PDB file of C-alpha atoms and ligand atoms in Angstrom:
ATOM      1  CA  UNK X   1     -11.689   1.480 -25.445  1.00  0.00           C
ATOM      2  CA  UNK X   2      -7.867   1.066 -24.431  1.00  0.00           C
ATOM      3  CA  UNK X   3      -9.175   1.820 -20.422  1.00  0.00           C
ATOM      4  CA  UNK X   4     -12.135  -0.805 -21.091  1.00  0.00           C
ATOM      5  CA  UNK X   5      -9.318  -3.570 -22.603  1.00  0.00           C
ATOM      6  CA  UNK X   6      -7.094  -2.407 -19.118  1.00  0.00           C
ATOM      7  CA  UNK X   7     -10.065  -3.059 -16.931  1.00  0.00           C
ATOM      8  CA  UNK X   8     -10.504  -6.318 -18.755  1.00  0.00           C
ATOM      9  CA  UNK X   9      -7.434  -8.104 -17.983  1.00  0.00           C
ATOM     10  CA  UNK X  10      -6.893  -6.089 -14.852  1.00  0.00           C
ATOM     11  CA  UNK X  11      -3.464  -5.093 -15.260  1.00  0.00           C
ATOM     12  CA  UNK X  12      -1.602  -1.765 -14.002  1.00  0.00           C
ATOM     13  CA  UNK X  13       0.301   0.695 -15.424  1.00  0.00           C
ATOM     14  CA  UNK X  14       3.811  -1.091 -14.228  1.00  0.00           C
ATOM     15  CA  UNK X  15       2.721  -4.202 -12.905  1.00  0.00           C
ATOM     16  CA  UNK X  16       1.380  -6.919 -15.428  1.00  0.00           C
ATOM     17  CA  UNK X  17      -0.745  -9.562 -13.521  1.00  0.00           C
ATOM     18  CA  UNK X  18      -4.240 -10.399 -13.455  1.00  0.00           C
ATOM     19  CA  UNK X  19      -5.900  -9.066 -10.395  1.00  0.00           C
ATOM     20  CA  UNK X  20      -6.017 -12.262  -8.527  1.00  0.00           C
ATOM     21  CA  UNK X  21      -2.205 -13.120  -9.126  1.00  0.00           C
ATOM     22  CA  UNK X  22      -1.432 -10.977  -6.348  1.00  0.00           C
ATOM     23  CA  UNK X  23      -1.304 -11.913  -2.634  1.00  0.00           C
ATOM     24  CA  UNK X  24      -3.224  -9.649   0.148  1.00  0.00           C
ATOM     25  CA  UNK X  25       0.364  -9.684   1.921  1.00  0.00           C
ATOM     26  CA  UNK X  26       3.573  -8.318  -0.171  1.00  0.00           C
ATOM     27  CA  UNK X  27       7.229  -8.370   0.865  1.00  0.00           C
ATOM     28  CA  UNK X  28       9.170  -5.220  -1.145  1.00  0.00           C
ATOM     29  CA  UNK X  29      12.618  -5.791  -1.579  1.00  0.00           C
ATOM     30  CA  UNK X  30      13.728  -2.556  -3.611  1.00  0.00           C
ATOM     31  CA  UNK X  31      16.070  -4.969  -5.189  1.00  0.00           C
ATOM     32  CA  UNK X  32      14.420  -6.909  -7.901  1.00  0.00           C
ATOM     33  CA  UNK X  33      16.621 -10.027  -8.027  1.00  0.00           C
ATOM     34  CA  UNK X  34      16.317  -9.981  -4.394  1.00  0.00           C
ATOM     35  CA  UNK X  35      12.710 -10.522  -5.310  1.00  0.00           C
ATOM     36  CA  UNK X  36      13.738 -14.034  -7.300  1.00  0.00           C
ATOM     37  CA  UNK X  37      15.702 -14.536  -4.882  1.00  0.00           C
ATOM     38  CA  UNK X  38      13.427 -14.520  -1.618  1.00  0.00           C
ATOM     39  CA  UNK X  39      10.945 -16.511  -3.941  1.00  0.00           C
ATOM     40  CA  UNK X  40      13.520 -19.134  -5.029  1.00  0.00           C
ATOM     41  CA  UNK X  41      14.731 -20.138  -1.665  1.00  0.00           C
ATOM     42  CA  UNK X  42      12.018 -19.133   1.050  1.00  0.00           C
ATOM     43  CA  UNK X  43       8.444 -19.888  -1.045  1.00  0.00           C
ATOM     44  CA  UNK X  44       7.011 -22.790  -2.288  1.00  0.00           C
ATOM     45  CA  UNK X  45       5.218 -22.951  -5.833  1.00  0.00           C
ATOM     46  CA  UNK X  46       6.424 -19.992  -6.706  1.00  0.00           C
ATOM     47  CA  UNK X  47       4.997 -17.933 -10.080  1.00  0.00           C
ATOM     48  CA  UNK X  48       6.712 -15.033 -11.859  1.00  0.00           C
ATOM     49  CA  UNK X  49       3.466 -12.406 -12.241  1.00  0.00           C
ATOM     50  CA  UNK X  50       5.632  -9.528 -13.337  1.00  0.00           C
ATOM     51  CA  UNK X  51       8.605  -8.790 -15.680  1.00  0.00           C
ATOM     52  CA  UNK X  52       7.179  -5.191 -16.519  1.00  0.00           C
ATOM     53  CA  UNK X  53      10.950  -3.141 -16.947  1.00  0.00           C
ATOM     54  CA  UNK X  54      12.761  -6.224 -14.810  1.00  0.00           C
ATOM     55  CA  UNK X  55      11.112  -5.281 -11.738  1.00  0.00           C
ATOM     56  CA  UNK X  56      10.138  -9.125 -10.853  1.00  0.00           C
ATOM     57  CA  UNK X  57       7.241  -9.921  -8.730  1.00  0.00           C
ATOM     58  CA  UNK X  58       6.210 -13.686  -7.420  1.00  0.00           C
ATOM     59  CA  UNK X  59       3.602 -15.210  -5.790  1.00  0.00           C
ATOM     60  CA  UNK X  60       4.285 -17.950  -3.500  1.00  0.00           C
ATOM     61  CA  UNK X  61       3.433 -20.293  -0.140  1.00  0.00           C
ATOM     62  CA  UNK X  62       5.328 -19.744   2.780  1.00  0.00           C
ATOM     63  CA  UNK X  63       3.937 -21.940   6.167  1.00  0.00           C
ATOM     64  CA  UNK X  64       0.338 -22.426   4.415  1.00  0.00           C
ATOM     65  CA  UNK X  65       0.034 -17.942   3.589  1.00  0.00           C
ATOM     66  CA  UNK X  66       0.124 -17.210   0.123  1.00  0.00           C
ATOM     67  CA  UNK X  67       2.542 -14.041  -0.408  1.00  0.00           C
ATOM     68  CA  UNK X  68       3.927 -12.184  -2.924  1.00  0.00           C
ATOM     69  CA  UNK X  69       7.154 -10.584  -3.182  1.00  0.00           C
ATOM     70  CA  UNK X  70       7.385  -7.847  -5.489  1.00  0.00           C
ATOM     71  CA  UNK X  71      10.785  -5.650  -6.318  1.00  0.00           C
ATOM     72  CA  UNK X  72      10.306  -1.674  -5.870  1.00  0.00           C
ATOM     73  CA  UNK X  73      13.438  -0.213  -7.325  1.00  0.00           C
ATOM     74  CA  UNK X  74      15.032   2.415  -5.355  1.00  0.00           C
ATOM     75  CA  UNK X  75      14.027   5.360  -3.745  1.00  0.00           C
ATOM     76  CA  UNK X  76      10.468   6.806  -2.577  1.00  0.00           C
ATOM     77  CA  UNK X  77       9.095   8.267  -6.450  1.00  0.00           C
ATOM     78  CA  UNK X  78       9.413   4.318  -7.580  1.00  0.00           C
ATOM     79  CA  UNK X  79       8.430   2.429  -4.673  1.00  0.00           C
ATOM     80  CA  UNK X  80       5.387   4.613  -4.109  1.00  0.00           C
ATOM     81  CA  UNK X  81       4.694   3.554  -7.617  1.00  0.00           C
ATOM     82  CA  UNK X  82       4.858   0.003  -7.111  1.00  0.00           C
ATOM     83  CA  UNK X  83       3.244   0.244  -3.733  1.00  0.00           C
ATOM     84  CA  UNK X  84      -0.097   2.696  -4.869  1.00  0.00           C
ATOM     85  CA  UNK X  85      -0.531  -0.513  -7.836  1.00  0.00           C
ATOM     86  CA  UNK X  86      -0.179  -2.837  -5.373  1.00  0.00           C
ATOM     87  CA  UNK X  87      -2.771  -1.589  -2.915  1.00  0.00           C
ATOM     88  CA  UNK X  88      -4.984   0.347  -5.661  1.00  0.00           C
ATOM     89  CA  UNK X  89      -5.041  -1.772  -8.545  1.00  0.00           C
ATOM     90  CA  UNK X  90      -4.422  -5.362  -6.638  1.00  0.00           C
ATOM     91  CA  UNK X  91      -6.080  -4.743  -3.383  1.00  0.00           C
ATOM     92  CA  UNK X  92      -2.929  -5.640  -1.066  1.00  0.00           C
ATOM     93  CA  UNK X  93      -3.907  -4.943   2.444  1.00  0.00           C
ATOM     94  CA  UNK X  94      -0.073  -5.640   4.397  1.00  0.00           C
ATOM     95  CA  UNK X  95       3.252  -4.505   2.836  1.00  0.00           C
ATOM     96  CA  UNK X  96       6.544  -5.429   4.758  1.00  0.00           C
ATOM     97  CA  UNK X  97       9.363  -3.662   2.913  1.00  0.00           C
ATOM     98  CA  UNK X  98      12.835  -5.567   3.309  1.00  0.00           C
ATOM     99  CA  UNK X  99      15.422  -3.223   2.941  1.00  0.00           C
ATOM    100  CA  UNK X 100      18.928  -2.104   3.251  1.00  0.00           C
ATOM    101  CA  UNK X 101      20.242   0.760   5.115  1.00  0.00           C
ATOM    102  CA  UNK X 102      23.257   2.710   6.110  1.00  0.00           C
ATOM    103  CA  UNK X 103      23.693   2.877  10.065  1.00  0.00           C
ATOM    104  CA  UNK X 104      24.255   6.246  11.196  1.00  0.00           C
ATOM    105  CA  UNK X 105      25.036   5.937  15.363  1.00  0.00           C
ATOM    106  CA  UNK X 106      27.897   3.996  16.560  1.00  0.00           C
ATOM    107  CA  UNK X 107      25.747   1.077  18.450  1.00  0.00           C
ATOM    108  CA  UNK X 108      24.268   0.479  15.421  1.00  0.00           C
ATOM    109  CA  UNK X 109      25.934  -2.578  13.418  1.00  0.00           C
ATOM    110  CA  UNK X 110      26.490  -4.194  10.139  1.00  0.00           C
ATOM    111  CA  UNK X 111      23.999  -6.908   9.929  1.00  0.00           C
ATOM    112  CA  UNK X 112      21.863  -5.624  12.609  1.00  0.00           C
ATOM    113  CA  UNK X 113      18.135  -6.064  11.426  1.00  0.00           C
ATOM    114  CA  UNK X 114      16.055  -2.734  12.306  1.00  0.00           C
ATOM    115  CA  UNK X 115      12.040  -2.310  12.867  1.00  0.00           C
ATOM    116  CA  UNK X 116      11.359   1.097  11.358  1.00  0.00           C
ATOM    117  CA  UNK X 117       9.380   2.375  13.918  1.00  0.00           C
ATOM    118  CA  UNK X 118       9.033   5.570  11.743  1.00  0.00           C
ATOM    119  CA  UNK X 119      10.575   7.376   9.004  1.00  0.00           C
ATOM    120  CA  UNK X 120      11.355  10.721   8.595  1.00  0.00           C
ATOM    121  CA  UNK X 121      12.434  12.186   5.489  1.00  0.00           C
ATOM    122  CA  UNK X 122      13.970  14.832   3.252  1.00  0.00           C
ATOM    123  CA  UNK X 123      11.681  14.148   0.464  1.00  0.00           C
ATOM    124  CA  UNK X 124       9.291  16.346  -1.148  1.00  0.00           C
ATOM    125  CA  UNK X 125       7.085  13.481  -1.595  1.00  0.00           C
ATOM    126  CA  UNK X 126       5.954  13.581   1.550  1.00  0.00           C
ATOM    127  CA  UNK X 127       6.278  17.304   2.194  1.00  0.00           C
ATOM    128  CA  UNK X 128       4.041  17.853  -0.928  1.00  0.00           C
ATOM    129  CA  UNK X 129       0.725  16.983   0.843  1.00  0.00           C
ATOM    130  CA  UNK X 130       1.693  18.948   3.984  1.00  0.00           C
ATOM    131  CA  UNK X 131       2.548  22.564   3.521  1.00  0.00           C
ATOM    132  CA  UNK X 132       3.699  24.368   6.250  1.00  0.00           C
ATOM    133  CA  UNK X 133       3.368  21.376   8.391  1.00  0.00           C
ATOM    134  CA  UNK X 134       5.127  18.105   9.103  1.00  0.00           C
ATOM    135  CA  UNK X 135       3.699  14.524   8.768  1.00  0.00           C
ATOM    136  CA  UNK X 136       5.088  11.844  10.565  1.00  0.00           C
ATOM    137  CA  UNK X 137       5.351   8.649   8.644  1.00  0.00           C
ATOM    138  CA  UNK X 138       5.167   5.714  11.064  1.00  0.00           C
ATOM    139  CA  UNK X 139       4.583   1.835  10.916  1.00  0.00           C
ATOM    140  CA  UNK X 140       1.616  -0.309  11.783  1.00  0.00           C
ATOM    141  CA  UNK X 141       2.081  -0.446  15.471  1.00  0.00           C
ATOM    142  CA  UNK X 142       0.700  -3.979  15.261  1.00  0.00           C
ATOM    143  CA  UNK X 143       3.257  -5.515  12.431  1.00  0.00           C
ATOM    144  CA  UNK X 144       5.855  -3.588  14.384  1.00  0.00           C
ATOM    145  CA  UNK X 145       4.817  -5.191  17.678  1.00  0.00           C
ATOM    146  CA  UNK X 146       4.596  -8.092  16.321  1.00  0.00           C
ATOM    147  CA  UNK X 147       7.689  -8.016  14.244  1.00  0.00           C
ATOM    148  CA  UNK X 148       9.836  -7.420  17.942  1.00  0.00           C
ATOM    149  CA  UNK X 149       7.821 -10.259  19.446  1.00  0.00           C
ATOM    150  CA  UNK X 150       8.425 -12.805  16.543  1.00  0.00           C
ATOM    151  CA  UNK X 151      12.217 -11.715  16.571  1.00  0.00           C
ATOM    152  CA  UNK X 152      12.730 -12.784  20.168  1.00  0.00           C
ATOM    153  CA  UNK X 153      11.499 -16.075  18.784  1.00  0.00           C
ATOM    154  CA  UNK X 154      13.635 -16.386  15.963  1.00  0.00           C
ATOM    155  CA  UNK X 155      16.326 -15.549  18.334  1.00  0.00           C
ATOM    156  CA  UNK X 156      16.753 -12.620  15.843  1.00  0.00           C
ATOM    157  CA  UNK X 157      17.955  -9.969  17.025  1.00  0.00           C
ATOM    158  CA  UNK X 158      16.202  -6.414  16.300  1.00  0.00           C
ATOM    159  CA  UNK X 159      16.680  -2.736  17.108  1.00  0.00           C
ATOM    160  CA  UNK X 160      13.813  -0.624  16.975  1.00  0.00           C
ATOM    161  CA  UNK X 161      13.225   3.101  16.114  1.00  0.00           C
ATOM    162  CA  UNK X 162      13.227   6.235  13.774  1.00  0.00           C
ATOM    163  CA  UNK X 163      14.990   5.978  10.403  1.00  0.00           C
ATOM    164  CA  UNK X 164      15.619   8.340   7.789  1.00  0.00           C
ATOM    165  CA  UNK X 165      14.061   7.974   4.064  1.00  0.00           C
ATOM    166  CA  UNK X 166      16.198  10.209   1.845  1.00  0.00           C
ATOM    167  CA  UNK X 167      16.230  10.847  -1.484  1.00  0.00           C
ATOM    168  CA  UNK X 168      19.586  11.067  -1.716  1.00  0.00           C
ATOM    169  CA  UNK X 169      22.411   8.738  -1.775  1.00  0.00           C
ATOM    170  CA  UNK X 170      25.451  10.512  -2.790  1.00  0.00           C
ATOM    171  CA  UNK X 171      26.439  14.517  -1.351  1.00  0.00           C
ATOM    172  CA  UNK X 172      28.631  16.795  -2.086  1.00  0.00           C
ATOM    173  CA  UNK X 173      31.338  17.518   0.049  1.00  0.00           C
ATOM    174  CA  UNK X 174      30.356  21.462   0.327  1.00  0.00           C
ATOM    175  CA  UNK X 175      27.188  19.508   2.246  1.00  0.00           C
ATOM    176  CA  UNK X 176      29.690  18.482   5.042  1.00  0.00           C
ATOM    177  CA  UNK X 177      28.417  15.715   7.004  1.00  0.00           C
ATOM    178  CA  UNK X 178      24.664  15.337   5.915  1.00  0.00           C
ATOM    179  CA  UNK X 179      23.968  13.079   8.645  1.00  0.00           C
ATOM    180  CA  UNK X 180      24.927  14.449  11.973  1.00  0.00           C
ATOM    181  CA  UNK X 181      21.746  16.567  12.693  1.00  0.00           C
ATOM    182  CA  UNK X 182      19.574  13.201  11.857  1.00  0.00           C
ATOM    183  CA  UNK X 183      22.240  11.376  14.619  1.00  0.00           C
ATOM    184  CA  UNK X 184      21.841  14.137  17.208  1.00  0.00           C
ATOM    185  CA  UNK X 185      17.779  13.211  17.000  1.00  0.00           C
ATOM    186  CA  UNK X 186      18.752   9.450  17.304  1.00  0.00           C
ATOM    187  CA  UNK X 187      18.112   8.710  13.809  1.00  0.00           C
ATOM    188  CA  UNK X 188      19.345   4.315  13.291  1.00  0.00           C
ATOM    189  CA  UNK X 189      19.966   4.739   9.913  1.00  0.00           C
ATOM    190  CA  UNK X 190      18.894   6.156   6.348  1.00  0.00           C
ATOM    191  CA  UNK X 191      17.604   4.324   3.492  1.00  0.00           C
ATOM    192  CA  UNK X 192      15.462   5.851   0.953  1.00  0.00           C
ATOM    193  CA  UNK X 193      11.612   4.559   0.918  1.00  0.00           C
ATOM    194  CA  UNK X 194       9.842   3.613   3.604  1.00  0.00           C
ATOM    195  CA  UNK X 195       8.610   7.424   4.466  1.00  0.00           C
ATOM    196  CA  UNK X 196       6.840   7.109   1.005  1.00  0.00           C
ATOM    197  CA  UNK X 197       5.236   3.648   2.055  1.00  0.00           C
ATOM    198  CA  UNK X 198       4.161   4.851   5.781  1.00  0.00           C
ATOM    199  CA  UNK X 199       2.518   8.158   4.010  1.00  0.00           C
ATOM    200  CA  UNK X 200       0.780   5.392   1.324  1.00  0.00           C
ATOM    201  CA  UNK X 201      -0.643   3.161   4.061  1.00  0.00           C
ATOM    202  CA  UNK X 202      -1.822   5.962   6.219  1.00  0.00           C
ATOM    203  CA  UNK X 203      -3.286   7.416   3.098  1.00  0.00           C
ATOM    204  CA  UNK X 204      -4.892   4.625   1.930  1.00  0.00           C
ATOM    205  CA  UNK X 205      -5.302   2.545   5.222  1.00  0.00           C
ATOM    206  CA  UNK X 206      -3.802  -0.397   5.107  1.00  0.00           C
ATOM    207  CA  UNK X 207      -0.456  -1.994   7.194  1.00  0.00           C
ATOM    208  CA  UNK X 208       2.934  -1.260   6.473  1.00  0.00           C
ATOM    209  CA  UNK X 209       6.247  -1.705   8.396  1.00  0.00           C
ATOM    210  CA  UNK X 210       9.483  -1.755   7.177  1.00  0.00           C
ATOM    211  CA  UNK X 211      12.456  -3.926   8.291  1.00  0.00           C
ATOM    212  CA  UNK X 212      15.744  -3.188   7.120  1.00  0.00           C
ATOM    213  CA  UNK X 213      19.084  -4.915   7.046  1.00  0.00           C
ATOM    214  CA  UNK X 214      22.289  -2.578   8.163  1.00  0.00           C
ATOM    215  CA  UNK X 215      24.566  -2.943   4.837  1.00  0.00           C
ATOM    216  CA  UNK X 216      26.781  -0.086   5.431  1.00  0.00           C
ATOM    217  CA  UNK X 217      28.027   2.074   8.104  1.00  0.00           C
ATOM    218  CA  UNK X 218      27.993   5.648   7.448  1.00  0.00           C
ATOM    219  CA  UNK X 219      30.883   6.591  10.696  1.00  0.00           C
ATOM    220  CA  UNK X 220      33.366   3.537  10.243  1.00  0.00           C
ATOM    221  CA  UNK X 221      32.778   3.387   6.384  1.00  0.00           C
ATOM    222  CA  UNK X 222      32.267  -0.376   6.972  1.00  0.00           C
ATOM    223  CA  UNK X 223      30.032  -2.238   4.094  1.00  0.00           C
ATOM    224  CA  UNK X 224      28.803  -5.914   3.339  1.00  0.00           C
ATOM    225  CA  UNK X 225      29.978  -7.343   0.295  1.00  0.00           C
ATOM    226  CA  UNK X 226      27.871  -7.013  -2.661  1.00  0.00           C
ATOM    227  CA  UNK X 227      27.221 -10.415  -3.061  1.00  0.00           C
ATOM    228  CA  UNK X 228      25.893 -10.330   0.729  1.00  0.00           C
ATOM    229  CA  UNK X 229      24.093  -7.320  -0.062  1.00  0.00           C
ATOM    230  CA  UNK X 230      22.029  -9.075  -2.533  1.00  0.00           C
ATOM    231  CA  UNK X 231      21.470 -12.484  -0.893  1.00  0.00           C
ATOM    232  CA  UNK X 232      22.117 -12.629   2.561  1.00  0.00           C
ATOM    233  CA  UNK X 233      18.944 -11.452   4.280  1.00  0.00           C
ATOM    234  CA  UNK X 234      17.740 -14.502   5.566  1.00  0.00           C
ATOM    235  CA  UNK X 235      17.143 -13.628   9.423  1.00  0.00           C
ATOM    236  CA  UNK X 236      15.277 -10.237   7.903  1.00  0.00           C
ATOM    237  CA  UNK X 237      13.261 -11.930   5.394  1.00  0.00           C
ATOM    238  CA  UNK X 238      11.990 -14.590   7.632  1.00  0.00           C
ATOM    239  CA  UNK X 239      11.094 -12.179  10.002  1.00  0.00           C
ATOM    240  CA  UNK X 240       9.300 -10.807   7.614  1.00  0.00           C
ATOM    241  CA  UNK X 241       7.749 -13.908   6.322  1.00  0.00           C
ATOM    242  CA  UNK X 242       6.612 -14.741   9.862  1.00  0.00           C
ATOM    243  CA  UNK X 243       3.978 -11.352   9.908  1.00  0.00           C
ATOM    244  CA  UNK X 244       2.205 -13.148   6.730  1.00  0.00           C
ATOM    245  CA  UNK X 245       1.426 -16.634   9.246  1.00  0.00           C
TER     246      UNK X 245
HETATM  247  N1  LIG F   1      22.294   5.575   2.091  1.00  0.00           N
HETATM  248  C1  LIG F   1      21.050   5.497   1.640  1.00  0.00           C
HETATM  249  N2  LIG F   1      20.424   4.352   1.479  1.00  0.00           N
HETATM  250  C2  LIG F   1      21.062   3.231   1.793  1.00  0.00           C
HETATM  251  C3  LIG F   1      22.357   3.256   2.267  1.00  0.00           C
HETATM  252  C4  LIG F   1      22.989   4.482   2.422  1.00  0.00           C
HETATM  253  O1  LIG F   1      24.147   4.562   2.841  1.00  0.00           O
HETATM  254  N3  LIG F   1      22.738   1.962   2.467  1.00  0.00           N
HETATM  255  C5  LIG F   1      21.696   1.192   2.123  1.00  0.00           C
HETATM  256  N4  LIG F   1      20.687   1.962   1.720  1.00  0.00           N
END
């Protein structure tokens, strides 16, 4: 009876709107105000569908596309949440994430915007479903092809390649530096979800790329401030917008 009343008014476990609330093309910001935010200054008649535990979603116009923007929280166990809903229970069919990330080589910059060309990870939620063996999480070729072309464009511009999704964000100093064997494979930079949403698409075949904003540098110790951190993602989020027209 309580799955029949679910089904009814087509809600998920953590997201609560109807089933046609939802865009077939979703921005992720793992921040949820940066969610409100995006949807407050870059989409037109924009509606609040979720509120379930703060992580906002909206639904919106941007250039004639309806989108959606929906908040993931941080790391892969909640975005893979947000993004199985999305693409199970709402039938989503593109997913841009647009992220923040530490930059881990030195020709890597703060403020650089990078097209995740791939992912790997330390994460055992991708390791899980591949014993013995190694997956390699990797973007739509076409949103990433795409994404490079539209940059040049935009006169945005874009660095392309591997990134690392890691589950953690803080290490102990008996660790050393965590991140030089990820630089000596020419690793960008490390965030901590997109490996989860490349296994998800491939999984369940749909597009996904992930574009992510350098916020910190893990060699100079440089960071934006957190005000920046939060709102100014402009260039990245119109890139992103521009894979929805
Ligand atoms: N580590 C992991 N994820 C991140 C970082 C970082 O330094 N910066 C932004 N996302």
């Amino acid at each position: 009876m309580l799955i029949f009343a679910h089904n009814l008014i087509k809600m998920s476990i953590h997201i609560e709107a109807k089933q046609d609330e939802i865009a077939d093309f979703v921005l992720l910001p793992g921040d949820p105000l940066r969610a409100k935010h995006i949807a407050e200054t870059l989409l037109t008649d924009a509606v609040c569908y979720n509120n379930v535990r703060g992580m906002l979603g909206f639904t919106g116009c941007y250039n004639g596309k309806r989108v959606s923007v929906q908040g993931t929280g941080m790391g892969l166990p909640s975005l893979m949440i947000y993004a199985s809903e999305l693409i199970n229970d709402y039938k989503v069919k593109t997913l841009v994430r647009v992220g923040t990330c530490g930059g881990l080589l030195e020709d890597v910059e703060l403020r650089d915007v990078i097209v995740a060309v791939s992912a790997s990870t330390d994460s055992f939620s991708v390791a899980r479903y591949f014993p013995g063996m190694t997956f390699a999480p990797t973007a739509s070729f076409r949103l990433a092809q795409l994404a490079v072309e539209n940059a040049s464009e935009l006169n945005i511009h874009v660095k392309a390649g591997n990134i690392l999704s890691s589950d953690l964000f803080y290490h102990f100093p008996e660790e050393g530096d965590a991140y030089q064997l990820w630089r000596d494979y020419g690793t960008l930079a490390v965030e901590m979800e997109s490996a989860g949403l490349y296994l998800l698409a491939a999984r369940l075949k749909v597009e996904a790329l992930s574009l992510l904003t350098v916020s910190d540098h893990l060699l100079t110790g440089e960071h934006v401030s957190a005000q920046e951190r939060q709102f100014n993602f402009t260039n990245m989020t119109k890139l992103a917008l521009s894979l929805a027209v």
